[in-house]
Tab-separated table of C-alpha atoms in Angstrom:
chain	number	residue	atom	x	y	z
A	241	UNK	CA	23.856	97.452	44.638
A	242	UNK	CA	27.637	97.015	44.646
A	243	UNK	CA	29.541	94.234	46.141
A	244	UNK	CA	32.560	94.607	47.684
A	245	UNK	CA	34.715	91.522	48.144
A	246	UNK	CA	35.091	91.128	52.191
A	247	UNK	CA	38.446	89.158	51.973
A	248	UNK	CA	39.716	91.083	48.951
A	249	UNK	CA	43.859	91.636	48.919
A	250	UNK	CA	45.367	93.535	45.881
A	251	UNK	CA	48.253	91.646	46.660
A	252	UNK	CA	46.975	88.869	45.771
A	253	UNK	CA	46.033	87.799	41.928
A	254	UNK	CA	43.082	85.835	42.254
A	255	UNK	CA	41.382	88.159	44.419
A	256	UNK	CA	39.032	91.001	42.449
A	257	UNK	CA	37.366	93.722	44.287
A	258	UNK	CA	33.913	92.081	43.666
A	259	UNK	CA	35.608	88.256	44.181
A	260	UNK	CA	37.465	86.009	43.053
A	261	UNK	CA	39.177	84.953	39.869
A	262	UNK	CA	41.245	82.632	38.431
A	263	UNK	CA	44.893	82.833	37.668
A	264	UNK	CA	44.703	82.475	33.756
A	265	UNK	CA	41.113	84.207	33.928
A	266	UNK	CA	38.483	83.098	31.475
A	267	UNK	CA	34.440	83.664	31.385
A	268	UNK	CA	32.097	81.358	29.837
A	269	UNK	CA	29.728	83.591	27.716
A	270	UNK	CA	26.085	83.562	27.525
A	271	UNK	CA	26.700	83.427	23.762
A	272	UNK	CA	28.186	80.029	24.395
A	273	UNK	CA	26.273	78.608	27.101
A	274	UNK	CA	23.345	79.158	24.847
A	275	UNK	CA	24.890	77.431	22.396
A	276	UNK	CA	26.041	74.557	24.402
A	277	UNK	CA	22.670	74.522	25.863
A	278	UNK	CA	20.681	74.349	22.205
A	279	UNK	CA	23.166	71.299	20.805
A	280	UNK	CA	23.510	69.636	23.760
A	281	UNK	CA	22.994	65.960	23.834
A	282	UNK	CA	22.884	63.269	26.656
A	283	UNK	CA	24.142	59.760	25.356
A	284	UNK	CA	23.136	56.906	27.825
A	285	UNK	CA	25.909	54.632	27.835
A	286	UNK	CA	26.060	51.683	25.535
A	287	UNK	CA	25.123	48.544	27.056
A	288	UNK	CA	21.870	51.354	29.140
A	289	UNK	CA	22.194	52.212	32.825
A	290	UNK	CA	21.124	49.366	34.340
A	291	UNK	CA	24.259	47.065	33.082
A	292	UNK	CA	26.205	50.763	34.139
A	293	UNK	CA	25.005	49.958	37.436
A	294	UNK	CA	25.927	46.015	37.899
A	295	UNK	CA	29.430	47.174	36.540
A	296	UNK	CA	30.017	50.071	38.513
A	297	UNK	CA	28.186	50.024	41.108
A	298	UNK	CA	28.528	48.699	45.048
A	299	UNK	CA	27.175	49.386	48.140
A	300	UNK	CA	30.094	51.200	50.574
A	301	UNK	CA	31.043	48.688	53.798
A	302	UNK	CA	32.658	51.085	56.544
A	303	UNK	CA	33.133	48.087	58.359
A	304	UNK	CA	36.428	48.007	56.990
A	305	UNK	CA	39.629	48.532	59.557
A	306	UNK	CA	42.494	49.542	57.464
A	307	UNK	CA	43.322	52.974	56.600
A	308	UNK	CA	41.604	53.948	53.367
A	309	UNK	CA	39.665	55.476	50.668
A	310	UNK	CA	35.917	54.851	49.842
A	311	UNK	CA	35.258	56.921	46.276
A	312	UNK	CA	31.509	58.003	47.041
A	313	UNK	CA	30.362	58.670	43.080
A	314	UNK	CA	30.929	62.079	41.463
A	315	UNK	CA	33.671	63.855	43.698
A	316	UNK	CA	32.137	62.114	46.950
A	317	UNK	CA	34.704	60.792	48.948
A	318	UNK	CA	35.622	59.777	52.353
A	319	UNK	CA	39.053	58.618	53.866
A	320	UNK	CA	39.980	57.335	57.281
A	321	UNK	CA	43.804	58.283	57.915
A	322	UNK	CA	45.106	58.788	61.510
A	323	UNK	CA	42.327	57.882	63.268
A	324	UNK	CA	40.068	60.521	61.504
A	325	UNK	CA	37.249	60.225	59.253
A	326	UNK	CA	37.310	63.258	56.491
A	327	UNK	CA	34.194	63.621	54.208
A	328	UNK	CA	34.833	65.524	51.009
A	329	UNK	CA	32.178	67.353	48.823
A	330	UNK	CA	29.374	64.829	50.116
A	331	UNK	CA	26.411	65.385	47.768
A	332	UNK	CA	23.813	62.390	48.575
A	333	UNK	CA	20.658	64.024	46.970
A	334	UNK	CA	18.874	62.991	44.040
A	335	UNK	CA	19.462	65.940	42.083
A	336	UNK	CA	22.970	68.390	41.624
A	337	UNK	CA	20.128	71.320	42.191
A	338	UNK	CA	18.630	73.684	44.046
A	339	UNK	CA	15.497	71.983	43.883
A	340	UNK	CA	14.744	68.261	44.450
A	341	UNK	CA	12.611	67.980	41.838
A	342	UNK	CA	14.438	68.586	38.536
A	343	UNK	CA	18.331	69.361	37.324
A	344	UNK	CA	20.756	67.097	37.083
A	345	UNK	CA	19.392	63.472	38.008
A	346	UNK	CA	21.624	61.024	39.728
A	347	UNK	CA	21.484	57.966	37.247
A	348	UNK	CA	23.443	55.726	39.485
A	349	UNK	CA	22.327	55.112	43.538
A	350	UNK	CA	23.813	56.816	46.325
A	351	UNK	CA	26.223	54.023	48.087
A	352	UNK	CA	25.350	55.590	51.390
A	353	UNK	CA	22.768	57.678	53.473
A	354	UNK	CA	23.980	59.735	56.613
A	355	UNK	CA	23.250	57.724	58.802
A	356	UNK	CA	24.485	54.740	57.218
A	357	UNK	CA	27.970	56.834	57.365
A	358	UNK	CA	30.911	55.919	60.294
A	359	UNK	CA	31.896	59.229	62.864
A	360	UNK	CA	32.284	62.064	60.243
A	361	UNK	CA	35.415	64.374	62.139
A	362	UNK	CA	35.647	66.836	59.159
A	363	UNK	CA	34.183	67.623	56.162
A	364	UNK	CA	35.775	69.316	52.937
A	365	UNK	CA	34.196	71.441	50.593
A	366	UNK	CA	35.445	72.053	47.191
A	367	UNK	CA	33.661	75.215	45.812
A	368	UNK	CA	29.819	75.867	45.771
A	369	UNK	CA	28.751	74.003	42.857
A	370	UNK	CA	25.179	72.079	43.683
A	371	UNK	CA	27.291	68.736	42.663
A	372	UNK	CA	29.919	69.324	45.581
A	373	UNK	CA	27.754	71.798	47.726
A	374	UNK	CA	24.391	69.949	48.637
A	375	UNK	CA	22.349	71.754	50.952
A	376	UNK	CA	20.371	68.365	52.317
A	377	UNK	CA	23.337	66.657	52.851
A	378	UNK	CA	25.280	69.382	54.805
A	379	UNK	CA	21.446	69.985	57.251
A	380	UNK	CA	21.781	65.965	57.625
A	381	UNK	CA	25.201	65.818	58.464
A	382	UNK	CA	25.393	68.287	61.072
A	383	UNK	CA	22.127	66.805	62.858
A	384	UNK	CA	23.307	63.855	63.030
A	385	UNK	CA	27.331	64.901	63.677
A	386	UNK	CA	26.941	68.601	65.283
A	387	UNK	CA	30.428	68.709	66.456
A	388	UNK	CA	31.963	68.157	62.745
A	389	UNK	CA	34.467	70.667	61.503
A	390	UNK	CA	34.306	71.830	57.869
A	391	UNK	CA	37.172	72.953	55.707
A	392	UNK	CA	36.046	75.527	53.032
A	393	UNK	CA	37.488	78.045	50.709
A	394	UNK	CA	36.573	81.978	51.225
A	395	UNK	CA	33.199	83.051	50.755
A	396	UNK	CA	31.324	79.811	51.806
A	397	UNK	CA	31.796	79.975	55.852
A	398	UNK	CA	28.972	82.566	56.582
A	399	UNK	CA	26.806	79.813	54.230
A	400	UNK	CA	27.776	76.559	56.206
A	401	UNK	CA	27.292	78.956	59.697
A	402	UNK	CA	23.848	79.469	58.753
A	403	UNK	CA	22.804	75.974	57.640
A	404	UNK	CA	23.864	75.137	61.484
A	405	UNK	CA	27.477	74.340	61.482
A	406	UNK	CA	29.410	75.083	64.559
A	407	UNK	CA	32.674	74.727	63.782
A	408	UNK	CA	33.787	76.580	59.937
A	409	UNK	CA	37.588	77.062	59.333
A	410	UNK	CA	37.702	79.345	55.782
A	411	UNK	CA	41.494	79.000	53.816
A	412	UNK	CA	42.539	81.436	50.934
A	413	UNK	CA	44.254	79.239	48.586
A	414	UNK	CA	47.662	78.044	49.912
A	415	UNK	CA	46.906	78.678	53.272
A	416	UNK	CA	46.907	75.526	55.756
A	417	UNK	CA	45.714	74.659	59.047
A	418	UNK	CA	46.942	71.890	61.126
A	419	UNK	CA	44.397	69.592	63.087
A	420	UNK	CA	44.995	65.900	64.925
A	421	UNK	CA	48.287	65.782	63.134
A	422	UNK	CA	46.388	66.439	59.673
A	423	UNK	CA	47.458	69.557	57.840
A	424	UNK	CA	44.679	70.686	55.361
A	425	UNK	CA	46.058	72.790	52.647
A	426	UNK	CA	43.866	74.931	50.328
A	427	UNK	CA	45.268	74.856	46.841
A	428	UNK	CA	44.724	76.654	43.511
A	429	UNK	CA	41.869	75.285	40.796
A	430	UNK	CA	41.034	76.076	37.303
A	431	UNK	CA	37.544	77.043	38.372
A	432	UNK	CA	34.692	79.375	38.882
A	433	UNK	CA	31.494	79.965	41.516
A	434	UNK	CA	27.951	80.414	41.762
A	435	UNK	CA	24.663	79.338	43.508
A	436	UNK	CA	22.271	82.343	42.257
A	437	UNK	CA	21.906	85.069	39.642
A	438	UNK	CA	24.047	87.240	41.552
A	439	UNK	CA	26.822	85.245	43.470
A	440	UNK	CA	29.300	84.548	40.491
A	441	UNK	CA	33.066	83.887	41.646
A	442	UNK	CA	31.923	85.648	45.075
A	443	UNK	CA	33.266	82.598	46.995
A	444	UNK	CA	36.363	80.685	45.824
A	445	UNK	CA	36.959	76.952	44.701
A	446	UNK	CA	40.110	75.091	45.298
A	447	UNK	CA	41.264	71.995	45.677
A	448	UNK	CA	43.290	69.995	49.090
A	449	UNK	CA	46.371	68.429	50.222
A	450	UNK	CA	45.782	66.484	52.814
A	451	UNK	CA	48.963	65.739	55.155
A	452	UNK	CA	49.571	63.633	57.907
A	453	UNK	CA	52.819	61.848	58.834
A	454	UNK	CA	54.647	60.830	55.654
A	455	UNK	CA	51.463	60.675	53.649
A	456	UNK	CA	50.169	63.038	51.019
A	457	UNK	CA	46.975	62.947	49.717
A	458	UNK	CA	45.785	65.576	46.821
A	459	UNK	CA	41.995	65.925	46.305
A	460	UNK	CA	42.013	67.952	42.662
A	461	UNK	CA	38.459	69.373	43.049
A	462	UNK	CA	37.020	70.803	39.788
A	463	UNK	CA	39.675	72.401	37.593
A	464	UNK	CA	40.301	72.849	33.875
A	465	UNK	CA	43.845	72.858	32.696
A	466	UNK	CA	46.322	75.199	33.401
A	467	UNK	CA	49.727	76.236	34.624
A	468	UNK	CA	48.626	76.116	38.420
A	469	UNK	CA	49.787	72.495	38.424
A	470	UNK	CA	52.734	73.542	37.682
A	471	UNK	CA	52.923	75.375	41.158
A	472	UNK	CA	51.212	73.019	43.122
A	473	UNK	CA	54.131	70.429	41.897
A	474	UNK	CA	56.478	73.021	43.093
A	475	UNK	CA	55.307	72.968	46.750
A	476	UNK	CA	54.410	69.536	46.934
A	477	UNK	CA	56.576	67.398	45.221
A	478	UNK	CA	55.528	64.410	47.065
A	479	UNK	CA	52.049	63.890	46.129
A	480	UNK	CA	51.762	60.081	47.802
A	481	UNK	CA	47.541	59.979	46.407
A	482	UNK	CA	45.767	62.246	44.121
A	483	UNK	CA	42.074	62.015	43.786
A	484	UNK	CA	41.699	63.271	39.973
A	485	UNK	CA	38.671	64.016	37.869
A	486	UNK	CA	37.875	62.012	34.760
A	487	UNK	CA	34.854	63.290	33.521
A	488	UNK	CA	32.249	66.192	32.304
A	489	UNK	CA	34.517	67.446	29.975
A	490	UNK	CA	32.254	67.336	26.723
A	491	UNK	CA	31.987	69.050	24.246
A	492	UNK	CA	35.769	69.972	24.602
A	493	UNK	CA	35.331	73.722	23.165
A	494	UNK	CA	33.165	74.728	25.768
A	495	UNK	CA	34.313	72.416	29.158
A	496	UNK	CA	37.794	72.532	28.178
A	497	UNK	CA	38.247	75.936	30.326
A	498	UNK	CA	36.549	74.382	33.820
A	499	UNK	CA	36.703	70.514	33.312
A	500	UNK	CA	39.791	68.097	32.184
A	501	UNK	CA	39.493	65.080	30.141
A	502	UNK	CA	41.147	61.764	30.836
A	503	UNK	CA	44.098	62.417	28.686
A	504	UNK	CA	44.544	65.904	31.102
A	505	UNK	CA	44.195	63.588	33.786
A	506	UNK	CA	47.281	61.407	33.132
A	507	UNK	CA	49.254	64.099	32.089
A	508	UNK	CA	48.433	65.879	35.294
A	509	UNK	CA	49.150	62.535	36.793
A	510	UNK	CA	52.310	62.637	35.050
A	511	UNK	CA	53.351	66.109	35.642
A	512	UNK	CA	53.313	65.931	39.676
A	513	UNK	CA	54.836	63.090	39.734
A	514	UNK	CA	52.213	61.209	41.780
A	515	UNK	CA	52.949	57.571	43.163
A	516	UNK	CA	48.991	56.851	42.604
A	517	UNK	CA	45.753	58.060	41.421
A	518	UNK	CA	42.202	57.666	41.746
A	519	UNK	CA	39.805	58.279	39.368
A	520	UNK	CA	36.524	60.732	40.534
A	521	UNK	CA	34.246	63.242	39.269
A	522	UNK	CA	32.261	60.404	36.816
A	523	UNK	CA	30.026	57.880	36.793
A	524	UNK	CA	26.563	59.798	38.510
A	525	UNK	CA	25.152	63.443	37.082
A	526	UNK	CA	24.769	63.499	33.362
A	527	UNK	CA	26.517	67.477	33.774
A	528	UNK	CA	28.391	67.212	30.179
A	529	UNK	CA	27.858	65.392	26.634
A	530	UNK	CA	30.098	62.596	27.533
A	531	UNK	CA	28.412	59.208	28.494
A	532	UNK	CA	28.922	57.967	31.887
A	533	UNK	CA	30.317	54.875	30.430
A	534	UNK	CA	32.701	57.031	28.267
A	535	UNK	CA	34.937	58.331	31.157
A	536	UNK	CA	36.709	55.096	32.443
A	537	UNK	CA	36.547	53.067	28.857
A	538	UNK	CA	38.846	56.773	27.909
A	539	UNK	CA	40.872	56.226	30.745
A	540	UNK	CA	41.689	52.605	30.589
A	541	UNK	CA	42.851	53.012	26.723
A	542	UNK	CA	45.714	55.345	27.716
A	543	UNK	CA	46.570	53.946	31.034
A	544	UNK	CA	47.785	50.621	29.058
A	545	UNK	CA	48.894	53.243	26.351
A	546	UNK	CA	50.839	55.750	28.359
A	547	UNK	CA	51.778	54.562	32.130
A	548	UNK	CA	54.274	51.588	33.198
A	549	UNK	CA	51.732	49.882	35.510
A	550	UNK	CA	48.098	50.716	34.585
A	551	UNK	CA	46.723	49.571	38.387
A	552	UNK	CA	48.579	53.116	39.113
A	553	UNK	CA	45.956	55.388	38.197
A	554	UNK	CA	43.056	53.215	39.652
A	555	UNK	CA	39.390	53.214	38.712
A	556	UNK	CA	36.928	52.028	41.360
A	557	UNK	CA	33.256	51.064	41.929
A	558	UNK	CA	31.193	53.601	43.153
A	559	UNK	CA	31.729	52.811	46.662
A	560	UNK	CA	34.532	50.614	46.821
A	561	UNK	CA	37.474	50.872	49.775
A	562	UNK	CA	41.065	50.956	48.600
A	563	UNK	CA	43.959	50.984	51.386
A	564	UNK	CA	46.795	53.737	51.393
């Protein structure tokens, strides 16, 4: 049966009669996947999980007053800015999957349960990808916060509605909506979609700028890398916090398209001009070849290389507080 895109504008690039696409368009072939799939590797990291965990590992106190950020593993992360409590791409399951009983295993704990979490007042969703779309989490969050508001991209709203959320708001990418004095921004990613067999690209991915008085905050999403950055920089040349991925980027010939590396990450870092960075999207699902230990150990090296003041592009526990 044909599908027609609902919120498709030919006026607009990235949307495709069928969905949605990206701005420098790619496709990741079977041909490759297969490939990927047949040579693929999973290399614990060196000193074994366990010392993984003592290193990088905490339980998350909310107890905490200030302002702040708590990274939440993977792209998990919540911040408290003007009173409000934002969630983004909360995935506390044991598995990145559709089922609960195999896919990609969380190899590190969850720093948090629901109900372990402070008043939730939005939550911000990424793209649809099981490791920043997680069904039990989103059913446990609304029971437990029913009057949340979630932030998505198009395509996923009709999803979240039926799960039991009351309150969706849907943004194409670079359109914003204002709420308690925070303006949430949908912005361009390097990216792609899917849940099923049939579903590819027919919701969109993006990433946020988050805006309240004299604060910016940029959460990157998932992205490869390309000249979108170039526009974001363009409309928001005060970028005060960016939340930037680190990690599932190997092998580089068949990532490199979806995923940025740790050298992309600085020069992203770089290129917007951003007063600080965290680092995310590491340290939890085994999704690429790289070792969860390889990620910050990558980072570190060209942080002292490459930046003026390496505490500038920060690497935290999984669920450790920083201030703004």
């Amino acid at each position: 049966m044909f599908y027609k895109n609902p919120y498709y504008d030919a006026s607009k690039k990235h949307h495709t009669i069928r969905g949605f696409r990206n701005l420098e368009p790619f496709a990741i072939s079977k041909k490759d996947f297969v490939k990927w799939r047949k040579e693929r590797k999973i290399h614990p990291p060196k000193a074994g999980y366990e010392k993984f965990i003592q290193d990088w590992f905490q339980p998350a106190d909310f107890t905490v007053a200030q302002e702040g950020i708590w990274w939440l593993g993977h792209a998990s992360s919540l911040i408290r800015i003007n009173q409000k409590t934002i969630l983004i791409d909360p995935v506390f399951s044991e598995y990145a999957s559709p089922f609960n009983f195999i896919g990609p295993k969380r190899r590190t704990p969850c720093p948090t349960s629901v109900d372990q979490l402070p008043n939730i007042d939005f939550v911000v969703i990424s793209h649809n990808h099981y490791d920043h779309l997680d069904y039990p989490t989103i059913k446990q969050l609304i029971k437990r916060f029913p009057d949340i508001t979630f932030f998505v991209p198009l395509g996923l709203r009709k999803k979240l509605l039926k799960w039991g959320a009351n309150q969706v708001t849907e943004l194409d990418w670079w359109d914003s909506f204002t709420i308690s004095d925070i303006k949430l921004t949908a912005v361009p990613a390097q990216h792609w979609s899917r849940r099923g067999l049939f579903d590819t690209n027919r919701s969109l991915w993006c990433g946020w700028m988050i805006e309240y008085p004299h604060y910016t905050i940029y959460f990157m999403g998932d992205s490869g890398y390309a000249n979108i950055f170039n526009l974001i920089g363009q409309r928001f040349p005060n970028i005060d916090l960016a939340l930037i991925p680190i990690g599932c980027y190997a092998p580089q010939w068949f990532m490199h398209k979806q995923h940025i590396d740790p050298r992309q990450s600085v020069q992203i870092f770089k290129q917007l001009n951003c007063k600080r960075a965290i680092a995310i999207h590491w340290g939890v699902f085994e999704l690429a070849d790289d070792a969860l230990d390889e990620p910050p150990k990558f980072l570190q090296t060209l942080t002292e290389q490459e930046l003026e003041h390496k505490q500038l592009f920060s690497l935290l526990k999984i669920g450790q507080h920083t201030t703004i």
